Structure formats: structure tokens, C-alpha cells
Amino acid sequence: MSSIQNKFSSEHYLNNPKYTLEQFNNLASCVTSILSSVDVEIAASYQYCNSKNKSKEIKAFAKLSGNNWTYFIKTLKVSIGRNTDKIDDVRGMAAFDTDAPNITTDLNGSTIDLGPAKTVSRKHGIIEFNRETGNWDLIITGRNGAKLNYKKIKTHNLNKRIPLSCGDVIDMGGIQMIFILPDQMPIINSTCLTHFIPKLVTIYGLNGNNNPLIQDLIKESSYVKEQIKTGHLQNIPVLDNILLENQRFSPIEVAEKITEIKNEDDQELDSKADETIALITTSTDPIAPLSPEHKGNVLEYNTLKRNLPVGTDRLPKKFQISSISSDKQYGPKSTQVTEPQPIVRPEASSLHTVTDSNKSNSQSFSLQTVIPPLQPRSESLNNKKEIRKEGTPSDGDNDQTAKAQSKAPLPYGTLITQAILSTEVGVISLSDIYEFLLKNYEYFRITTADWQNSVRHTLSLNSAFQKIPKKKISSKGKGMVWCIDREYRAEFLKKWEKGYANKSKKNAAVDKQLLIHMSTHKFIPEPYDNEIRPHEIRTQDMSQAKGIADEVQQQ
DNA sequence: GACCAAGTAAACAAAG
DNA sequence: GCTTTGTTTACTTGGT
Ligand SMILES: [Mg+2]
């Protein structure tokens, strides 16, 4: 089951000759256009607005794009954070000129301003080139939460280096950004894809922007399969055509082969220090549909290859420092024309070599390994008492500007009760609770908090919630579901009849919702009978519980 | 300060 | 071997 899910990544389409680099790039462009952001306009979307990127060719090490802005990374280190508290401060300024070389050689690098979004820390994170690994690393320094490819970066990984890959999606306080290296195929992570597919379908249609790669990803997605199953999508002629055209390759089948090939390639790369640098070429419309010939004028990478002296790549730190400090190490080995420096070792001088063919510059780095700045105590200015905006479930977005809210809109007990009562039978699986919350409350969609943990914690701890085996009516009846505890329900109804359910003190969060339900439905669904259940084992001590369970079994 | 409800973080384990 | 689901403990916060 889950193994299929994991193969659902653009990576597994990588070496299929059927798909072109352009298609991968186009996928990345489409994904970029649907990245989520916050409601307020952020400085970056003004300063690095896509429509202002007039230039055809921009020389950069890498780029970081939000849904409507693109920042070209021309320094070895880029800080990301909230530098602006009022967008007007930024509006008054001229947008940054992406054409300018803008090379910063000092260790502070440059900054991307995600302000005034309050969900972003002042120093939220850093993207920095790692001289030892040749990678670009992400370092999260802020405490407002961040995700990499939809996975929360846990607090114990704060201030640690996390290697980035081309196509990775970073989330800082609800602002998603995609990281792109010029010489590499962007690989969209599988988790990301499952999130993006519905939106891709909505925006670009089932023919996936006329991009066969996207079409296949859509076709293989559990989202579309589910839509078909539930009848929301009865007929997909486009997909059928694709199926006919490409009978030879099922993406899943191809996946198998590709992983093998990929492994081989990796090894090869290790020994062969052959690196590339690229000029990033932009077009005015980065997501124009691909023409049938797949000649999309998408963002395009013109890569120039060049051989590096073997083995200078992963040398011990000390050696590397001395080697870098001598400019010659990087001087073109051969006498080829305007040869840019390999991207793996981005250096100010290299960019200069590109721009003005005489290298000069010197400047270079002081070569101590760059240590991420210490976290200077995050801002605790705004969190005195937070009044949570209440929300009611049902349709769409009930949750108003839940922006920088640090707490769920309602107590978890209330929310879970809502989820349970939203079903006909008053029984719901954990994953459906998640879906309910995501569907009905924006907070859960944008937060980086580990709210699923809180949900599970609440379910476990709160005696109002009871776990019962899923009924095996519909064949696939494994697992457990949650409902309102029998006794709890009975107690509540007693109170209700006597008219004092409303002033219950102990589990007000749950009762509050039960009360609402009573007023509208006049009843609370009772958990169905789950036959032969060994009397509740609710022991703190699990070893003891096990003992009892064993006894029961022996009977 | 004691107490409580609620929430966060995380360790751990069983199930799938 | 991985993710999901569930249980539990420790600790924090805000309110009474
Ligand atoms: Mg419970």
C-alpha cells in the first residue's frame, strides 16, 4: 500500500526517456505557480516579482521561488526572514534589479524578506552553500516553524544543516518556496506531489498543462483515482488517451527500473568530479503550456559542462581551505572560452569570470567554515494572550484570518467531537479526523505545528473518546475508529435531561459541542456494539495490560 | 502557591 | 524498513 505511495514521486519518472527535461522543468514551474502563501502581500513578492524579471539570462547559483516571485541566489548564503513590518515601507522602494550582479562576498550574504507575514520569524532560516559537501543546505533558525517537503522540521534540528535538493519545497510560516538548481532536474517529492496534484488539476486541468509528465502524475495520483472511484470524475477522455498512447510504460513499472539505474548513477557521480554550471534563462511566461512537440519556452537551463580536477571535492576541511584560497585551483584547466566556475564551488570570483572575462577580483572568502549564527532569542512580542477566533465547521472556510494564530481555533476536544458528530453514525477514523480539520479550518492547513500529535494525544487522554474496532461490513474493515465513549455519552445525556449539561466543568470542551449537537439533532449517536470485547483494559502499566490480555486470550 | 484544563513535545511500541 | 496509530510522560501556560 504505502510502497506504492512512496513511488509516487517525479523522481521515479526521471530516467524514462519518454519525459524530457523541459517537462520536468515545466512541472516545477507549474508547481511553483500554485505554491501557497499568506494572505498579506509579502516584501519578496514585490521585490522579486516575476513580472519584473525582464532579463532573459540571469546568472545565479540557484534560485528560490514563491508563487509569484523569484529570488536568484548569487551569494553563498541567503538569509530568509521578516525584515518588514509594513508592506508600505517596501512599496516605496524600487524593486530589486535582478540583472545586477549583486555579488556579496561577505559572510552575511543577502536576505530575502518575507515580511510582514507574522508567521515568519525575523531570522527564520538560511540557505547556504556547504563547501564540504558541495551541497546547498537549509538551516532553520527561527522558532515559528518550517517544513521541508511538507515535513515539519523538528525543534531538535534547529540550527542544523539540512541538505537541499533541486525541487525541494520549503515552507516558512505558511509561505512555500521551491529551491531550484540550474544544472539539475527538479525532483518534486512524493509527499509534495500528493498535496499539489489536486491544485494542479484545478489550475491546469486533467491534461496537466499539456505536459505528458504531469498528465501521468495526475493519472497515477491517488487523488484522481479516488475521484474516479467516488464518481466525481466519471470520464477522463484525456487520461484514456494517454493510457492508449503509452501502453508500454506504466509509470509505476518504470519506477522499478529507474531506482536501479539511479543507484548506479550515484556511484558514478561520486568518482567523477564532473560538474556543471548553468545560466538560468527565464521567459516572460514561465508556465506557458507545453506545445505538443514539448518545446515549451519554459524556464530553460543551458548547461555548460566542464571538468574539474578530480577529488578536490570532498577533501578534508583543512586542505580544502588552503586549496580554495589559492585562486589557481579554480582557474580553468583547459583553455576553453568563457568558462564559468562549477556551481559546486560557487565563488564570487567565479561569477566575475562569467560577467567580465578577466577574473581579477581576488576578494574571495575568508575561509573559516561558516558557522550558522546563533539564534538570538526569537520574538515574543506578540504573544500575550491570544484570543482564539472561533470557527464552526460545515462548509469550506469558516476560519477567518487565522494567520499568525499560535493555537488551534477551538480546543481539540471540541474539534474532535465535531469530527465525530459530523458522521452519520458518530464514528470516525483518525485519518478522517485529520481530513475534517483540514477541510474546515484554515489553521490546520497553514500551521507548521504538529497538530496531529495533539489530536492523537487528546483522543488517548480524554475519557470522552473511545476507540472501537472498525466494523467489518465493507470488506476492508481493519483498524480502529473513534466515537464518544459509551459511559460518557450516558452521563452527558443524564446531565442534559436535568438541564445542567451546559455548566459542566470537567470536560467543557467536549460537552460544549455535544450540547450544540443536541440542540440541532436531539440526539447523540451511540457507538455500535462491538461484540466480544474483553472488558476495557485501561491500565497505565502496559506490561500489566499485556498480562491481562494474555489471560483473556487463553480462555 | 495549589490546582486544573489544555496544549506541546517527544519517547516508545504496536500495527499495518 | 517505513509510516500510521496509539499510549504515555514531562513540561508549559493561563485561568481560578
Ligand atoms: Mg480516550
Coordinates of C-alpha atoms (C1' of nucleotides) and ligand atoms in Angstrom, one line a residue:
Chain A
M1 CA 0.0 0.0 0.0
S2 CA 2.3 2.6 1.3
S3 CA 5.1 1.4 -1.0
I4 CA 3.0 2.5 -4.0
Q5 CA 2.5 5.9 -2.4
N6 CA 6.2 6.3 -2.0
K7 CA 6.9 5.7 -5.6
F8 CA 4.6 8.5 -6.4
S9 CA 7.3 11.0 -7.0
S10 CA 8.6 12.7 -10.0
E11 CA 11.9 11.1 -9.2
H12 CA 10.6 7.8 -10.5
Y13 CA 9.9 9.2 -13.8
L14 CA 13.4 10.5 -14.0
N15 CA 15.1 8.3 -16.5
N16 CA 12.2 7.4 -18.5
P17 CA 13.2 8.5 -22.0
K18 CA 9.6 9.4 -22.6
Y19 CA 9.9 12.5 -20.5
T20 CA 12.1 15.4 -21.3
L21 CA 14.0 17.9 -19.2
E22 CA 11.6 20.5 -20.3
Q23 CA 8.7 18.6 -19.0
F24 CA 10.4 18.3 -15.6
N25 CA 11.1 22.0 -15.6
N26 CA 7.6 22.7 -16.6
L27 CA 6.3 20.6 -13.8
A28 CA 8.4 22.6 -11.4
S29 CA 7.1 25.8 -12.9
C30 CA 3.6 24.7 -12.6
V31 CA 4.2 23.6 -9.0
T32 CA 5.8 26.9 -8.3
S33 CA 2.8 28.8 -9.6
I34 CA 0.5 27.0 -7.1
L35 CA 2.7 27.3 -4.1
S36 CA 0.8 28.6 -1.1
S37 CA 1.5 31.8 0.6
V38 CA 0.0 34.0 3.3
D39 CA -2.9 36.4 2.8
V40 CA -0.8 39.6 3.2
E41 CA 1.4 40.7 0.4
I42 CA 5.0 40.0 1.3
A43 CA 8.0 42.0 0.5
A44 CA 9.6 39.3 -1.6
S45 CA 6.7 39.2 -3.9
Y46 CA 7.1 42.8 -4.5
Q47 CA 10.9 43.0 -4.6
Y48 CA 11.4 39.9 -6.7
C49 CA 8.1 39.9 -8.5
N50 CA 8.1 37.6 -11.5
S51 CA 6.8 40.3 -13.9
K52 CA 9.9 42.4 -13.1
N53 CA 12.3 39.7 -14.2
K54 CA 12.7 41.1 -17.7
S55 CA 16.0 39.7 -18.4
K56 CA 16.5 36.7 -20.5
E57 CA 19.5 35.4 -18.8
I58 CA 20.3 35.6 -15.2
K59 CA 23.5 34.3 -13.8
A60 CA 23.0 32.7 -10.5
F61 CA 24.0 29.7 -8.4
A62 CA 20.4 28.8 -7.7
K63 CA 17.0 30.2 -7.3
L64 CA 14.3 30.2 -4.7
S65 CA 10.8 30.9 -5.9
G66 CA 7.5 31.6 -4.2
N67 CA 4.2 31.5 -6.0
N68 CA 4.7 34.9 -7.7
W69 CA 8.3 35.8 -7.0
T70 CA 11.7 34.5 -7.8
Y71 CA 14.9 35.2 -6.0
F72 CA 18.1 34.4 -7.8
I73 CA 20.8 33.3 -5.4
K74 CA 24.0 34.9 -6.2
T75 CA 25.7 34.7 -2.8
L76 CA 26.9 31.7 -0.9
K77 CA 24.5 32.4 1.9
V78 CA 21.0 33.8 1.9
S79 CA 19.0 34.6 5.0
I80 CA 15.3 34.4 4.9
G81 CA 13.1 36.2 7.4
R82 CA 10.8 39.1 8.3
N83 CA 12.5 42.4 7.8
T84 CA 9.5 44.4 7.1
D85 CA 6.6 45.1 9.4
K86 CA 4.7 47.3 7.0
I87 CA 4.5 46.5 3.3
D88 CA 4.3 50.2 2.5
D89 CA 7.9 50.5 3.6
V90 CA 8.8 48.2 0.7
R91 CA 6.4 49.7 -1.8
G92 CA 8.1 53.0 -1.6
M93 CA 11.3 51.4 -2.7
A94 CA 12.3 50.3 -6.2
A95 CA 12.2 46.7 -6.9
F96 CA 15.5 45.0 -6.9
D97 CA 17.2 44.6 -10.2
T98 CA 17.7 41.0 -10.9
D99 CA 20.2 41.8 -13.6
A100 CA 22.6 43.4 -11.2
P101 CA 25.4 41.0 -10.3
N102 CA 24.8 41.8 -6.7
I103 CA 27.6 39.6 -5.6
T104 CA 28.1 39.5 -2.0
T105 CA 31.2 38.0 -0.7
D106 CA 30.9 38.8 2.9
L107 CA 29.6 36.1 5.1
N108 CA 26.4 37.8 5.9
G109 CA 25.2 37.1 2.4
S110 CA 21.9 38.5 1.3
T111 CA 18.4 38.5 2.6
I112 CA 15.0 37.5 1.4
D113 CA 12.3 39.5 3.1
L114 CA 9.1 37.6 3.8
G115 CA 7.7 40.3 6.0
P116 CA 5.3 41.5 7.1
A117 CA 3.9 38.0 7.4
K118 CA 3.7 37.5 11.1
T119 CA 4.1 33.8 10.8
V120 CA 7.7 34.3 9.7
S121 CA 10.4 34.8 12.2
R122 CA 12.8 37.7 11.8
K123 CA 15.6 35.2 11.2
H124 CA 13.7 32.3 10.0
G125 CA 16.2 30.4 8.1
I126 CA 19.3 30.4 6.0
I127 CA 20.2 28.8 2.7
E128 CA 23.9 28.3 2.5
F129 CA 26.4 26.6 0.3
N130 CA 28.3 23.9 2.0
R131 CA 31.9 23.8 0.9
E132 CA 32.5 20.4 2.4
T133 CA 29.7 18.6 0.7
G134 CA 29.2 20.7 -2.4
N135 CA 25.6 21.0 -1.4
W136 CA 23.3 23.8 -0.5
D137 CA 22.0 23.4 2.9
L138 CA 18.9 24.7 4.7
I139 CA 19.3 25.9 8.2
I140 CA 16.3 26.8 10.2
T141 CA 17.0 29.3 12.9
G142 CA 13.5 30.6 13.8
R143 CA 11.1 29.1 16.1
N144 CA 8.0 29.8 14.1
G145 CA 8.0 26.5 12.3
A146 CA 9.3 25.3 9.0
K147 CA 8.7 22.4 6.7
L148 CA 10.8 20.7 4.1
N149 CA 8.7 18.9 1.5
Y150 CA 5.7 19.1 3.8
K151 CA 7.6 17.5 6.7
K152 CA 7.9 19.6 9.7
I153 CA 11.5 20.4 10.7
K154 CA 11.6 19.4 14.4
T155 CA 13.0 21.6 17.0
H156 CA 16.0 19.4 17.6
N157 CA 17.0 20.1 14.1
L158 CA 17.1 23.8 14.6
N159 CA 20.3 25.4 13.6
K160 CA 21.4 22.2 11.9
R161 CA 22.3 21.8 8.3
I162 CA 19.7 20.0 6.1
P163 CA 20.9 19.3 2.6
L164 CA 18.7 20.7 -0.1
S165 CA 17.9 19.1 -3.4
C166 CA 16.7 20.7 -6.6
G167 CA 12.9 20.8 -6.4
D168 CA 12.6 20.8 -2.7
V169 CA 9.7 22.7 -1.3
I170 CA 10.4 24.8 1.8
D171 CA 7.7 26.2 3.9
M172 CA 8.4 29.1 6.3
G173 CA 5.4 30.2 8.3
G174 CA 2.9 29.2 5.5
I175 CA 5.0 30.6 2.7
Q176 CA 6.1 27.9 0.3
M177 CA 9.2 28.2 -1.8
I178 CA 10.8 25.9 -4.2
F179 CA 14.5 25.5 -4.5
I180 CA 16.0 25.1 -7.9
L181 CA 19.5 24.5 -9.1
P182 CA 20.2 25.4 -12.7
D183 CA 22.0 22.3 -13.7
Q184 CA 19.7 19.7 -12.3
M185 CA 16.4 18.3 -13.0
P186 CA 13.9 19.4 -10.4
I187 CA 12.5 16.4 -8.5
I188 CA 9.3 17.0 -6.7
N189 CA 9.0 15.0 -3.6
S190 CA 6.2 12.4 -3.4
T191 CA 4.5 14.0 -0.4
C192 CA 4.6 17.3 -2.1
L193 CA 3.0 15.8 -5.2
T194 CA 0.1 14.3 -3.3
H195 CA -0.6 17.8 -2.0
F196 CA -0.1 19.5 -5.2
I197 CA -2.0 17.3 -7.6
P198 CA -5.5 18.4 -6.7
K199 CA -4.5 22.0 -7.2
L200 CA -2.6 21.2 -10.4
V201 CA -5.7 19.5 -11.7
T202 CA -7.8 22.5 -10.8
I203 CA -5.5 25.1 -12.3
Y204 CA -4.1 23.2 -15.3
G205 CA -6.8 20.7 -15.9
L206 CA -6.5 17.0 -16.4
N207 CA -4.2 17.3 -19.3
G208 CA -1.7 18.8 -17.0
N209 CA -0.7 21.9 -18.9
N210 CA -0.3 19.7 -21.9
N211 CA 2.7 18.2 -20.2
P212 CA 2.8 14.4 -20.5
L213 CA 4.8 14.1 -17.3
I214 CA 2.1 16.0 -15.4
Q215 CA -0.6 14.0 -17.1
D216 CA 0.9 10.8 -16.0
L217 CA 1.4 12.0 -12.5
I218 CA -2.2 13.1 -12.4
K219 CA -3.3 9.8 -13.8
E220 CA -1.4 7.9 -11.2
S221 CA -2.3 10.0 -8.3
S222 CA -4.5 8.6 -5.5
Y223 CA -6.4 11.8 -5.7
V224 CA -7.6 11.2 -9.2
K225 CA -8.2 7.5 -8.6
E226 CA -10.3 8.4 -5.6
Q227 CA -12.2 11.0 -7.6
I228 CA -13.0 8.4 -10.2
K229 CA -14.0 5.8 -7.6
T230 CA -16.4 8.2 -5.9
G231 CA -17.8 9.3 -9.2
H232 CA -16.7 12.8 -9.0
L233 CA -14.8 12.1 -12.2
Q234 CA -16.7 9.7 -14.3
N235 CA -14.9 10.2 -17.6
I236 CA -11.5 11.3 -18.3
P237 CA -11.0 11.1 -22.1
V238 CA -7.7 12.8 -21.8
L239 CA -6.4 10.3 -19.5
D240 CA -7.7 7.4 -21.5
N241 CA -5.8 8.7 -24.5
I242 CA -2.7 8.9 -22.5
L243 CA -3.2 5.4 -21.5
L244 CA -3.5 4.2 -25.0
E245 CA -0.6 6.2 -26.2
N246 CA 1.8 4.9 -23.6
Q247 CA 0.8 1.4 -23.1
R248 CA 4.4 0.4 -23.0
F249 CA 5.2 2.3 -19.9
S250 CA 3.3 2.3 -16.7
P251 CA 5.0 4.9 -14.5
I252 CA 4.9 2.5 -11.7
E253 CA 6.7 -0.1 -13.7
V254 CA 9.2 2.3 -14.9
A255 CA 9.8 3.3 -11.3
E256 CA 11.4 0.0 -10.6
K257 CA 13.9 0.3 -13.3
I258 CA 14.7 3.8 -12.5
T259 CA 15.7 3.3 -9.0
E260 CA 18.2 0.8 -10.1
I261 CA 19.6 3.0 -12.8
K262 CA 19.7 5.8 -10.4
N263 CA 21.7 4.0 -7.8
E264 CA 24.3 3.2 -10.4
D265 CA 24.4 6.8 -11.5
D266 CA 25.0 8.0 -8.0
Q267 CA 28.1 5.9 -7.7
E268 CA 29.4 7.1 -10.9
L269 CA 28.9 10.7 -9.9
D270 CA 30.9 10.2 -6.8
S271 CA 34.0 9.2 -8.6
K272 CA 33.7 11.5 -11.4
A273 CA 34.0 15.1 -10.4
D274 CA 32.3 16.4 -13.4
E275 CA 30.3 19.4 -12.5
T276 CA 28.2 21.9 -14.4
I277 CA 27.2 25.4 -14.1
A278 CA 24.4 26.9 -15.8
L279 CA 22.9 30.1 -16.9
I280 CA 19.4 30.4 -15.8
T281 CA 17.2 31.6 -18.6
T282 CA 13.8 32.9 -17.9
S283 CA 11.0 33.6 -20.2
T284 CA 8.2 36.1 -19.8
D285 CA 5.6 33.4 -19.2
P286 CA 7.2 30.7 -17.2
I287 CA 4.3 28.4 -17.3
A288 CA 3.1 28.6 -20.8
P289 CA 1.6 25.3 -21.8
L290 CA 4.0 23.0 -23.5
S291 CA 3.4 22.6 -27.2
P292 CA 2.6 19.2 -28.5
E293 CA 6.2 18.9 -29.5
H294 CA 7.2 19.6 -25.9
K295 CA 9.1 22.6 -26.9
G296 CA 7.8 24.7 -24.1
N297 CA 9.5 28.0 -23.7
V298 CA 9.6 27.3 -20.1
L299 CA 12.5 28.2 -18.0
E300 CA 15.4 26.6 -19.5
Y301 CA 18.8 25.6 -18.4
N302 CA 21.7 26.0 -20.8
T303 CA 24.3 24.0 -19.1
L304 CA 27.9 24.1 -19.9
K305 CA 29.9 21.3 -18.8
R306 CA 33.4 21.4 -17.6
N307 CA 35.7 19.1 -15.9
L308 CA 37.1 19.7 -12.5
P309 CA 40.3 18.3 -11.1
V310 CA 39.3 15.0 -9.7
G311 CA 39.0 14.7 -6.0
T312 CA 39.1 18.3 -4.9
D313 CA 35.6 17.9 -4.0
R314 CA 35.3 16.3 -0.7
L315 CA 38.7 16.9 0.8
P316 CA 39.2 17.3 4.5
K317 CA 38.4 20.7 5.7
K318 CA 41.9 21.9 6.2
F319 CA 43.1 21.0 2.9
Q320 CA 40.1 22.4 1.2
I321 CA 40.6 25.7 2.9
S322 CA 44.0 26.2 1.6
S323 CA 43.1 25.0 -1.8
I324 CA 40.3 27.4 -2.1
S325 CA 42.3 30.3 -1.0
S326 CA 44.6 29.9 -4.0
D327 CA 42.7 31.1 -6.9
K328 CA 44.6 28.9 -9.3
Q329 CA 42.8 25.8 -8.1
Y330 CA 39.8 27.1 -9.9
G331 CA 41.4 28.6 -12.9
P332 CA 40.1 27.0 -16.0
K333 CA 42.1 23.9 -16.5
S334 CA 41.8 23.9 -20.2
T335 CA 41.8 26.9 -22.4
Q336 CA 38.2 26.9 -23.2
V337 CA 36.5 30.1 -23.8
T338 CA 34.3 31.9 -21.3
E339 CA 34.2 29.1 -18.9
P340 CA 32.3 29.7 -15.8
Q341 CA 33.1 28.2 -12.5
P342 CA 31.5 25.0 -11.5
I343 CA 28.4 25.6 -9.5
V344 CA 29.6 23.1 -6.9
R345 CA 32.1 25.7 -5.8
P346 CA 30.4 28.9 -6.2
E347 CA 32.7 31.7 -5.5
A348 CA 32.5 35.4 -6.1
S349 CA 35.3 35.2 -8.4
S350 CA 33.6 32.6 -10.5
L351 CA 30.7 34.9 -11.1
H352 CA 33.0 37.6 -12.1
T353 CA 34.7 35.3 -14.5
V354 CA 31.3 34.9 -16.1
T355 CA 30.5 38.5 -16.3
D356 CA 33.8 40.0 -17.1
S357 CA 36.1 37.5 -18.5
N358 CA 39.1 38.8 -16.6
K359 CA 38.9 37.3 -13.2
S360 CA 40.8 39.7 -11.0
N361 CA 38.5 40.3 -8.1
S362 CA 40.6 38.4 -5.5
Q363 CA 38.2 39.5 -2.7
S364 CA 37.4 35.9 -2.1
F365 CA 36.4 34.5 1.2
S366 CA 38.0 34.3 4.5
L367 CA 37.7 30.6 4.6
Q368 CA 36.8 29.5 8.0
T369 CA 33.9 27.3 7.9
V370 CA 30.8 29.3 8.2
I371 CA 29.0 28.7 11.3
P372 CA 25.3 29.4 11.3
P373 CA 24.6 32.5 13.5
L374 CA 23.4 31.7 17.0
Q375 CA 19.7 32.1 17.4
P376 CA 19.2 35.4 19.1
R377 CA 16.1 34.6 21.1
S378 CA 13.0 34.8 18.9
E379 CA 10.5 37.5 19.2
S380 CA 8.0 37.0 21.9
L381 CA 6.5 40.4 21.4
N382 CA 3.1 39.5 20.1
N383 CA 2.0 36.6 22.2
K384 CA 0.5 37.9 25.3
K385 CA -2.9 36.5 25.3
E386 CA -4.2 35.1 22.2
I387 CA -7.9 35.2 21.7
R388 CA -8.7 32.4 19.5
K389 CA -11.1 33.0 16.7
E390 CA -13.9 30.6 16.9
G391 CA -14.9 28.7 13.9
T392 CA -17.8 26.4 13.1
P393 CA -17.4 23.6 10.8
S394 CA -19.5 22.7 7.8
D395 CA -18.7 24.4 4.5
G396 CA -15.4 25.5 3.3
D397 CA -13.5 28.1 5.1
N398 CA -15.1 29.0 8.3
D399 CA -12.0 30.0 9.8
Q400 CA -11.3 33.6 9.2
T401 CA -7.9 35.1 9.1
A402 CA -6.2 32.6 11.3
K403 CA -2.9 33.9 10.3
A404 CA -0.4 34.1 13.0
Q405 CA -2.5 32.2 15.4
S406 CA -0.5 30.0 17.5
K407 CA -3.3 27.9 18.8
A408 CA -6.0 25.8 17.2
P409 CA -9.2 27.8 16.7
L410 CA -11.0 25.6 19.3
P411 CA -10.0 23.2 21.9
Y412 CA -9.0 19.8 20.5
G413 CA -11.8 18.2 22.5
T414 CA -14.3 20.3 20.8
L415 CA -12.8 19.8 17.4
I416 CA -12.7 16.1 17.7
T417 CA -16.3 16.0 18.9
Q418 CA -17.2 18.0 15.9
A419 CA -15.5 15.5 13.6
I420 CA -17.1 12.5 15.3
L421 CA -20.6 14.1 15.1
S422 CA -20.1 15.1 11.5
T423 CA -20.5 11.5 10.6
E424 CA -23.9 9.8 10.5
V425 CA -23.0 7.1 12.9
G426 CA -20.9 9.1 15.2
V427 CA -17.8 7.0 14.4
I428 CA -14.7 8.2 12.6
S429 CA -11.2 7.1 11.9
L430 CA -8.2 9.1 12.9
S431 CA -7.2 9.9 9.3
D432 CA -10.8 11.2 8.7
I433 CA -10.5 13.4 11.7
Y434 CA -7.4 14.9 10.2
E435 CA -9.2 15.4 6.9
F436 CA -12.2 17.0 8.7
L437 CA -9.9 19.5 10.4
L438 CA -8.0 20.3 7.3
K439 CA -11.2 20.8 5.4
N440 CA -12.9 23.0 7.9
Y441 CA -10.2 25.0 9.5
E442 CA -7.6 27.0 7.8
Y443 CA -5.4 26.9 10.8
F444 CA -4.6 23.3 10.2
R445 CA -3.8 24.0 6.6
I446 CA -1.2 26.6 7.2
T447 CA 0.3 25.8 10.6
T448 CA 3.6 24.1 10.9
A449 CA 2.6 22.8 14.3
D450 CA 2.4 19.1 14.9
W451 CA -1.3 19.2 15.5
Q452 CA -1.8 15.6 14.5
N453 CA 0.1 14.7 17.6
S454 CA -2.2 16.8 19.7
V455 CA -5.2 15.2 18.2
R456 CA -3.9 11.7 19.0
H457 CA -2.9 12.9 22.4
T458 CA -6.3 14.3 23.1
L459 CA -8.1 11.1 21.8
S460 CA -6.0 9.0 24.0
L461 CA -6.1 11.1 27.1
N462 CA -9.7 12.3 27.1
S463 CA -12.0 9.8 28.5
A464 CA -14.8 11.1 26.4
F465 CA -13.3 9.5 23.3
Q466 CA -13.4 5.8 22.9
K467 CA -11.7 3.6 20.4
I468 CA -13.6 0.7 18.9
P469 CA -12.8 -1.8 16.2
K470 CA -13.9 -0.8 12.8
K471 CA -17.0 -2.7 11.7
K472 CA -16.2 -5.3 9.1
I473 CA -19.2 -4.6 7.0
S474 CA -17.3 -3.4 3.9
S475 CA -14.6 -6.0 3.5
K476 CA -11.8 -3.7 4.3
G477 CA -12.6 -3.5 8.0
K478 CA -9.2 -3.4 9.7
G479 CA -8.2 -0.8 12.2
M480 CA -10.0 1.2 14.8
V481 CA -12.4 4.1 14.8
W482 CA -13.2 6.7 17.4
C483 CA -16.5 7.6 18.9
I484 CA -18.0 9.2 22.0
D485 CA -17.4 6.9 24.9
R486 CA -20.5 5.0 25.9
E487 CA -20.5 5.9 29.6
Y488 CA -19.5 9.4 28.8
R489 CA -22.4 9.7 26.4
A490 CA -24.8 8.3 29.0
E491 CA -23.6 10.7 31.7
F492 CA -23.9 13.6 29.4
L493 CA -27.4 12.7 28.5
K494 CA -28.3 12.4 32.1
K495 CA -27.0 15.8 32.7
W496 CA -28.7 17.2 29.7
E497 CA -32.1 15.9 30.8
K498 CA -31.6 17.5 34.1
G499 CA -30.7 20.7 32.4
Y500 CA -27.2 21.3 33.7
A501 CA -25.1 19.8 31.0
N502 CA -24.2 23.3 30.0
K503 CA -22.3 24.1 33.1
S504 CA -20.2 21.0 33.2
K505 CA -16.7 21.9 34.3
K506 CA -14.7 18.8 33.8
N507 CA -14.9 18.3 30.1
A508 CA -16.4 21.5 28.9
A509 CA -14.7 21.3 25.5
V510 CA -16.5 18.2 24.6
D511 CA -19.8 19.0 26.3
K512 CA -20.0 22.3 24.5
Q513 CA -20.1 20.5 21.2
L514 CA -22.4 17.8 22.4
L515 CA -24.8 20.4 23.6
I516 CA -24.8 22.1 20.2
H517 CA -25.5 18.8 18.6
M518 CA -28.3 18.1 20.9
S519 CA -29.9 21.4 20.1
T520 CA -29.9 20.7 16.5
H521 CA -30.2 16.9 16.3
K522 CA -31.9 16.0 19.6
F523 CA -29.7 13.0 20.0
I524 CA -26.1 11.8 20.1
P525 CA -25.3 8.7 18.1
E526 CA -24.4 5.8 20.2
P527 CA -21.4 3.7 19.4
Y528 CA -22.4 0.4 17.9
D529 CA -21.9 -2.8 19.7
N530 CA -18.5 -4.2 19.2
E531 CA -19.2 -7.8 20.2
I532 CA -16.8 -9.9 22.1
R533 CA -14.7 -7.2 23.7
P534 CA -12.6 -8.1 26.6
H535 CA -13.6 -5.6 29.2
E536 CA -11.8 -2.4 28.9
I537 CA -8.2 -2.6 29.7
R538 CA -7.2 0.8 30.7
T539 CA -4.1 0.2 32.6
Q540 CA -1.3 2.7 32.8
D541 CA 1.1 -0.1 33.0
M542 CA 1.3 -1.8 29.7
S543 CA 3.1 -4.8 30.9
Q544 CA 0.2 -5.4 33.2
A545 CA -2.2 -4.8 30.4
K546 CA -0.4 -7.4 28.4
G547 CA -0.8 -9.9 31.1
I548 CA -4.5 -9.4 31.3
A549 CA -4.8 -9.6 27.6
D550 CA -3.0 -12.9 27.6
E551 CA -5.3 -14.3 30.2
V552 CA -8.2 -13.3 28.2
Q553 CA -6.8 -15.0 25.2
Q554 CA -6.2 -18.2 27.0
Q555 CA -9.8 -18.6 27.9
Chain B
dG1 C1' 1.0 28.6 45.6
dA2 C1' -2.2 24.7 44.6
dC3 C1' -4.9 23.0 41.2
dC4 C1' -6.8 22.3 36.7
dA5 C1' -7.7 22.2 31.7
dA6 C1' -5.4 22.5 27.7
dG7 C1' -1.7 22.1 24.8
dT8 C1' 3.2 20.9 23.1
dA9 C1' 6.9 17.8 22.6
dA10 C1' 8.6 13.6 22.4
dA11 C1' 9.7 8.7 23.6
dC12 C1' 8.1 4.4 22.6
dA13 C1' 5.6 0.5 20.7
dA14 C1' 2.3 -2.0 18.0
dA15 C1' 0.0 -2.4 13.7
dG16 C1' -0.2 -2.1 9.0
Chain C
dG1 C1' 12.0 -0.7 6.8
dC2 C1' 8.8 2.6 6.6
dT3 C1' 4.5 5.2 8.2
dT4 C1' 0.5 5.4 11.0
dT5 C1' -1.8 4.9 15.1
dG6 C1' -2.0 5.0 19.9
dT7 C1' -0.3 5.5 24.8
dT8 C1' 2.2 7.6 27.9
dT9 C1' 5.1 11.0 30.4
dA10 C1' 7.1 15.5 31.2
dC11 C1' 6.7 20.1 30.9
dT12 C1' 4.4 24.7 29.8
dT13 C1' 0.7 28.2 30.0
dG14 C1' -3.3 30.5 31.5
dG15 C1' -7.0 30.7 34.5
dT16 C1' -9.4 30.0 39.1
Ligands
MG1 MG -9.7 8.2 25.2

